[in-house]
XYZ file of C-alpha atoms in Angstrom:
355
model
C 0.000 0.000 0.000
C 2.100 2.820 -1.191
C 2.696 6.001 -3.036
C 3.911 5.626 -6.628
C 7.356 4.058 -6.962
C 7.251 2.871 -3.347
C 7.210 -0.925 -2.836
C 3.872 -2.331 -1.696
C 3.512 -2.147 2.103
C -0.143 -3.093 2.151
C -0.561 -5.755 4.747
C 2.332 -6.501 7.050
C 2.006 -8.480 9.243
C -1.231 -9.546 7.544
C -0.733 -11.114 4.109
C -2.522 -10.183 0.922
C -4.423 -12.699 -1.153
C -5.185 -12.302 -4.814
C -8.910 -11.890 -5.154
C -10.439 -15.266 -5.944
C -7.604 -17.254 -4.346
C -8.256 -19.566 -1.417
C -8.987 -17.682 1.797
C -10.163 -18.448 5.262
C -13.892 -18.596 5.607
C -15.146 -15.138 6.659
C -16.090 -15.045 10.280
C -13.846 -17.875 11.475
C -10.397 -16.379 11.946
C -11.470 -13.829 14.495
C -13.999 -15.636 16.595
C -13.321 -15.489 20.335
C -10.503 -17.831 21.281
C -8.864 -17.969 17.857
C -6.031 -15.939 16.427
C -6.480 -12.904 14.241
C -8.996 -10.146 14.668
C -9.420 -8.779 11.203
C -11.015 -5.770 12.922
C -8.653 -3.490 11.011
C -5.725 -4.190 8.746
C -2.171 -3.115 9.600
C 0.681 -1.618 7.652
C 4.321 -2.318 8.401
C 5.950 -1.200 11.629
C 6.782 2.501 11.792
C 10.013 3.766 10.256
C 10.408 7.208 11.777
C 6.952 8.556 11.001
C 6.058 8.733 14.702
C 8.911 11.105 15.418
C 8.064 13.079 12.299
C 4.489 13.441 13.556
C 5.763 14.679 16.904
C 7.985 17.298 15.257
C 5.257 18.391 12.868
C 2.526 18.637 15.457
C 4.711 20.613 17.849
C 5.519 23.131 15.135
C 1.910 23.298 13.964
C 0.659 23.912 17.483
C 3.181 26.683 18.006
C 1.962 28.534 14.928
C -1.738 27.764 14.879
C -3.034 29.416 18.026
C -4.873 26.120 18.542
C -8.075 27.708 17.325
C -9.732 24.361 16.710
C -9.911 20.971 18.310
C -11.453 22.436 21.424
C -14.522 20.240 21.553
C -16.190 19.716 24.932
C -14.183 17.734 27.445
C -15.325 15.964 30.596
C -13.382 16.005 33.851
C -12.880 12.388 34.876
C -12.391 12.222 38.665
C -9.386 10.595 40.283
C -10.076 7.101 41.532
C -9.255 3.424 41.671
C -10.832 0.870 39.323
C -10.486 -2.701 38.160
C -8.793 -2.749 34.767
C -9.103 -5.818 32.584
C -11.068 -8.894 33.555
C -10.750 -12.280 35.195
C -13.086 -13.657 32.523
C -11.368 -12.783 29.235
C -13.474 -13.388 26.160
C -10.528 -13.285 23.732
C -7.540 -14.885 25.402
C -4.853 -13.828 22.927
C -5.683 -10.148 23.376
C -4.372 -9.934 26.940
C -7.670 -8.843 28.497
C -6.607 -10.213 31.878
C -5.753 -10.427 34.620
C -7.983 -7.997 36.460
C -5.791 -5.504 38.326
C -6.396 -2.466 40.482
C -5.333 0.787 38.866
C -5.065 4.183 40.570
C -5.531 7.226 38.335
C -5.345 10.931 38.913
C -8.045 13.146 37.457
C -7.872 14.003 33.754
C -10.006 15.422 30.988
C -11.351 13.333 28.106
C -13.150 14.427 24.969
C -16.873 13.961 25.406
C -17.123 12.824 21.791
C -14.938 11.099 19.242
C -13.055 13.567 17.040
C -15.419 14.352 14.192
C -14.863 15.055 10.517
C -15.597 18.718 11.225
C -12.979 18.806 13.980
C -10.373 17.182 11.758
C -11.216 19.456 8.847
C -10.579 22.464 11.081
C -7.178 21.014 11.963
C -6.269 20.341 8.336
C -7.435 23.749 7.166
C -5.387 25.401 9.921
C -2.182 23.461 9.365
C -2.188 21.915 5.903
C -1.652 18.516 7.492
C -1.590 15.520 5.133
C -2.568 12.180 6.638
C -0.586 9.011 6.144
C -3.386 7.432 4.114
C -3.133 10.379 1.726
C 0.644 9.995 1.549
C 0.468 6.244 0.933
C -2.271 6.755 -1.644
C -4.696 4.206 -0.243
C -6.329 2.884 2.910
C -8.376 -0.119 4.009
C -12.141 -0.105 3.513
C -14.750 -2.697 4.502
C -16.025 -4.168 1.247
C -19.639 -3.878 2.391
C -19.322 -0.097 2.108
C -17.953 -0.149 -1.453
C -19.710 0.094 -4.790
C -19.325 -2.705 -7.309
C -17.436 -0.312 -9.579
C -14.790 0.360 -6.919
C -14.476 -3.333 -6.006
C -13.985 -4.265 -9.667
C -10.650 -2.432 -9.691
C -9.295 -4.189 -6.568
C -7.419 -7.451 -6.934
C -6.091 -8.022 -3.413
C -7.615 -8.591 0.019
C -6.463 -9.365 3.551
C -5.823 -13.093 3.916
C -7.214 -13.367 7.443
C -10.109 -10.995 6.742
C -11.013 -10.865 3.050
C -13.632 -8.170 3.588
C -10.798 -5.652 4.057
C -9.786 -4.158 0.717
C -7.005 -1.636 -0.016
C -8.755 1.193 -1.850
C -6.754 3.734 -3.820
C -7.728 7.262 -2.877
C -9.502 6.260 0.346
C -8.814 8.792 3.096
C -10.572 10.783 5.778
C -12.086 13.050 3.088
C -13.142 10.103 0.920
C -13.913 7.233 3.314
C -15.023 4.820 0.577
C -12.532 6.027 -2.014
C -12.917 8.401 -4.976
C -16.462 9.616 -5.434
C -17.345 9.297 -1.756
C -17.669 12.311 0.501
C -18.051 13.313 4.134
C -20.298 16.284 3.319
C -23.280 14.610 4.978
C -21.159 13.115 7.770
C -19.398 16.097 9.281
C -20.680 15.102 12.736
C -19.487 11.487 12.340
C -16.108 10.294 13.660
C -13.158 10.980 11.396
C -11.813 7.731 9.907
C -8.674 6.624 8.070
C -6.448 8.333 10.634
C -3.293 6.598 11.785
C -1.916 6.761 15.313
C 0.584 9.310 14.046
C -2.218 11.413 12.536
C -4.159 11.270 15.811
C -1.058 12.313 17.735
C -0.565 15.301 15.449
C -4.179 16.438 15.928
C -4.102 16.075 19.702
C -0.858 18.000 20.036
C -2.147 20.774 17.789
C -5.239 21.013 19.987
C -3.133 21.194 23.150
C -4.207 17.704 24.144
C -2.842 14.156 23.965
C -4.051 10.634 23.400
C -5.435 8.888 26.493
C -3.483 6.029 28.011
C -5.164 2.655 27.792
C -5.879 2.807 31.533
C -7.466 6.262 31.225
C -9.525 5.149 28.260
C -10.840 2.061 30.048
C -11.545 4.001 33.237
C -13.479 6.544 31.199
C -15.314 3.780 29.340
C -16.572 2.229 32.549
C -18.240 5.483 33.576
C -17.913 4.796 37.292
C -19.176 1.194 37.116
C -17.102 -1.740 38.339
C -16.668 -5.083 36.590
C -19.293 -4.494 33.923
C -19.044 -5.551 30.291
C -20.281 -2.326 28.737
C -20.229 1.359 29.686
C -23.862 1.077 30.834
C -23.838 -2.368 32.505
C -23.915 -6.048 31.563
C -26.988 -6.203 29.345
C -26.355 -5.252 25.726
C -29.820 -3.777 25.147
C -31.457 -2.701 28.412
C -35.234 -2.614 27.908
C -34.648 -3.284 24.232
C -32.807 0.003 23.669
C -29.632 0.247 21.590
C -26.745 1.897 23.430
C -24.024 1.499 20.796
C -23.466 1.311 17.064
C -22.405 -2.271 16.343
C -23.238 -4.953 13.778
C -26.639 -6.636 13.849
C -27.358 -9.623 11.652
C -24.769 -12.031 10.241
C -21.220 -10.765 9.874
C -19.895 -9.949 7.301
C -22.728 -10.530 4.833
C -25.833 -8.929 6.340
C -26.061 -5.905 8.625
C -29.706 -5.348 9.488
C -28.829 -1.955 11.010
C -31.382 -2.350 13.785
C -29.516 0.348 15.718
C -30.170 2.772 12.857
C -26.753 2.714 11.180
C -24.930 0.510 8.691
C -21.791 2.588 8.920
C -20.738 5.187 11.450
C -23.192 7.234 13.496
C -22.927 10.849 14.654
C -20.520 11.258 17.554
C -23.421 12.365 19.756
C -25.623 9.361 18.955
C -26.770 6.959 21.683
C -26.934 7.680 25.429
C -23.741 8.754 27.245
C -22.223 6.728 30.061
C -22.007 7.717 33.712
C -19.200 10.193 33.040
C -21.084 11.815 30.166
C -18.918 10.241 27.440
C -20.520 9.215 24.152
C -19.804 6.194 21.946
C -17.038 4.729 24.061
C -17.797 1.372 22.444
C -18.887 0.739 18.880
C -18.945 3.323 16.089
C -15.166 3.655 15.574
C -12.109 2.106 17.181
C -10.113 4.642 19.187
C -6.347 4.921 19.440
C -4.634 5.107 22.834
C -1.087 6.168 23.629
C 0.088 2.742 24.871
C 2.325 0.306 23.089
C 0.737 -3.144 22.752
C 1.546 -5.989 25.146
C -0.474 -9.006 26.254
C 1.184 -9.796 29.589
C 0.235 -7.570 32.539
C 1.243 -7.466 36.174
C -1.596 -8.298 38.598
C -0.171 -5.817 41.118
C -1.689 -2.415 41.832
C -0.609 0.261 39.377
C -0.523 4.051 39.616
C -1.132 6.045 36.420
C 0.320 3.343 34.140
C 1.674 4.428 30.778
C 2.069 0.999 29.178
C 5.272 -0.562 27.824
C 8.209 1.689 26.973
C 8.453 0.367 23.417
C 6.765 -1.898 20.930
C 5.637 -2.294 17.339
C 1.853 -1.801 17.632
C -0.321 0.693 19.504
C -3.403 -0.212 21.533
C -6.847 0.653 20.235
C -10.046 0.283 22.240
C -13.814 0.247 21.909
C -14.612 -1.739 18.790
C -16.579 -0.323 15.882
C -19.764 -0.483 13.830
C -18.359 -3.699 12.328
C -18.146 -5.616 15.623
C -20.407 -8.615 16.222
C -20.246 -11.103 19.072
C -19.768 -13.999 16.643
C -16.630 -12.499 15.189
C -15.165 -9.470 16.971
C -16.598 -9.301 20.487
C -14.530 -6.247 21.312
C -17.211 -3.678 22.102
C -16.531 -4.258 25.806
C -14.588 -1.931 28.090
C -11.961 -4.596 28.873
C -11.534 -5.595 25.213
C -8.551 -4.385 23.250
C -6.795 -4.782 19.938
C -3.852 -3.270 18.100
C -2.484 -1.838 14.866
C 0.837 -0.490 13.667
C 1.092 3.298 14.220
C 0.812 4.078 10.498
C -2.274 1.927 9.895
C -5.587 3.412 8.814
C -8.987 1.968 8.032
C -12.647 2.828 7.565
C -13.504 1.978 11.190
C -10.593 3.574 13.044
C -10.680 6.989 14.758
C -9.797 8.537 18.110
C -10.572 10.987 20.894
C -8.185 13.108 22.935
C -7.413 13.552 26.623
C -5.651 16.215 28.679
C -4.091 16.319 32.116
C -6.120 18.002 34.848
C -4.484 20.530 37.199
C -3.088 19.130 40.404
C -0.910 16.201 41.408
C -1.022 12.934 39.495
């Protein structure tokens, strides 16, 4: 997946299959307890782009006045919570063990960063996302027209519904001819970890740690599956934008959306945060690891190095039969330069006072 004259980087560590070649049966490789999520495809490990994003975003923030990116934030109170779970649903993801985590207070964006927010950033800085630089990004085939799919001859081996689409980016989520004009209040997509970092720094914010994100997701509840409790649809009401029907062939959209929903859709959790699960995956600042200490932790920052970054929350593509990751304890990962049509972010910021 590359700009012209650059060797194809499409799917490392995931392999590409020629369209029509033998592939795993959709819906089997990522079922709970088996390897491979297929929730989003990954590019190769970073090769200096993270540091470039840091340098760029620092310079952009210094010259921009940070006029945008100031969406409403919620003060999350200091406290102690149980991170992870003693009943992991997807063993290979490192959801356990449950451990007590102490956090100082911090601010978190009430909503996912929207297309309008990101447009303000781009218009203020001239920022070019990594998907735009590479020239393509991954799109769920169910969102593509037959004309677009006819020009694609590769797919992700472990998840053949992920297709590399030339020209797909945050402005054109389904490739050339698509637009965000009617989705300005939806979460921005096709943003890499490096892109998210650049936005947050420009806005005078940062990405949340995984611990902060999960604490915020739980909304003050302890040991619950979802931000609102243990029942997916209390009193028959939808609380998140996820897949209904049979994945990946039939989304009945009973929650009202086949793709993303507005960032303010569905009821907020106990902290007043919207769409903490479902809708779009959200980047965190942590490097990925699957082995965790069971001891008490204080404001953990995650591993000091790694190859992938943690993402949380699941997306509109998640279904219990395949990607049961719309739970607060669930987690997955991508390389920092990866982008896809179900991957976004929200920002955090330190609160005054001791940590």
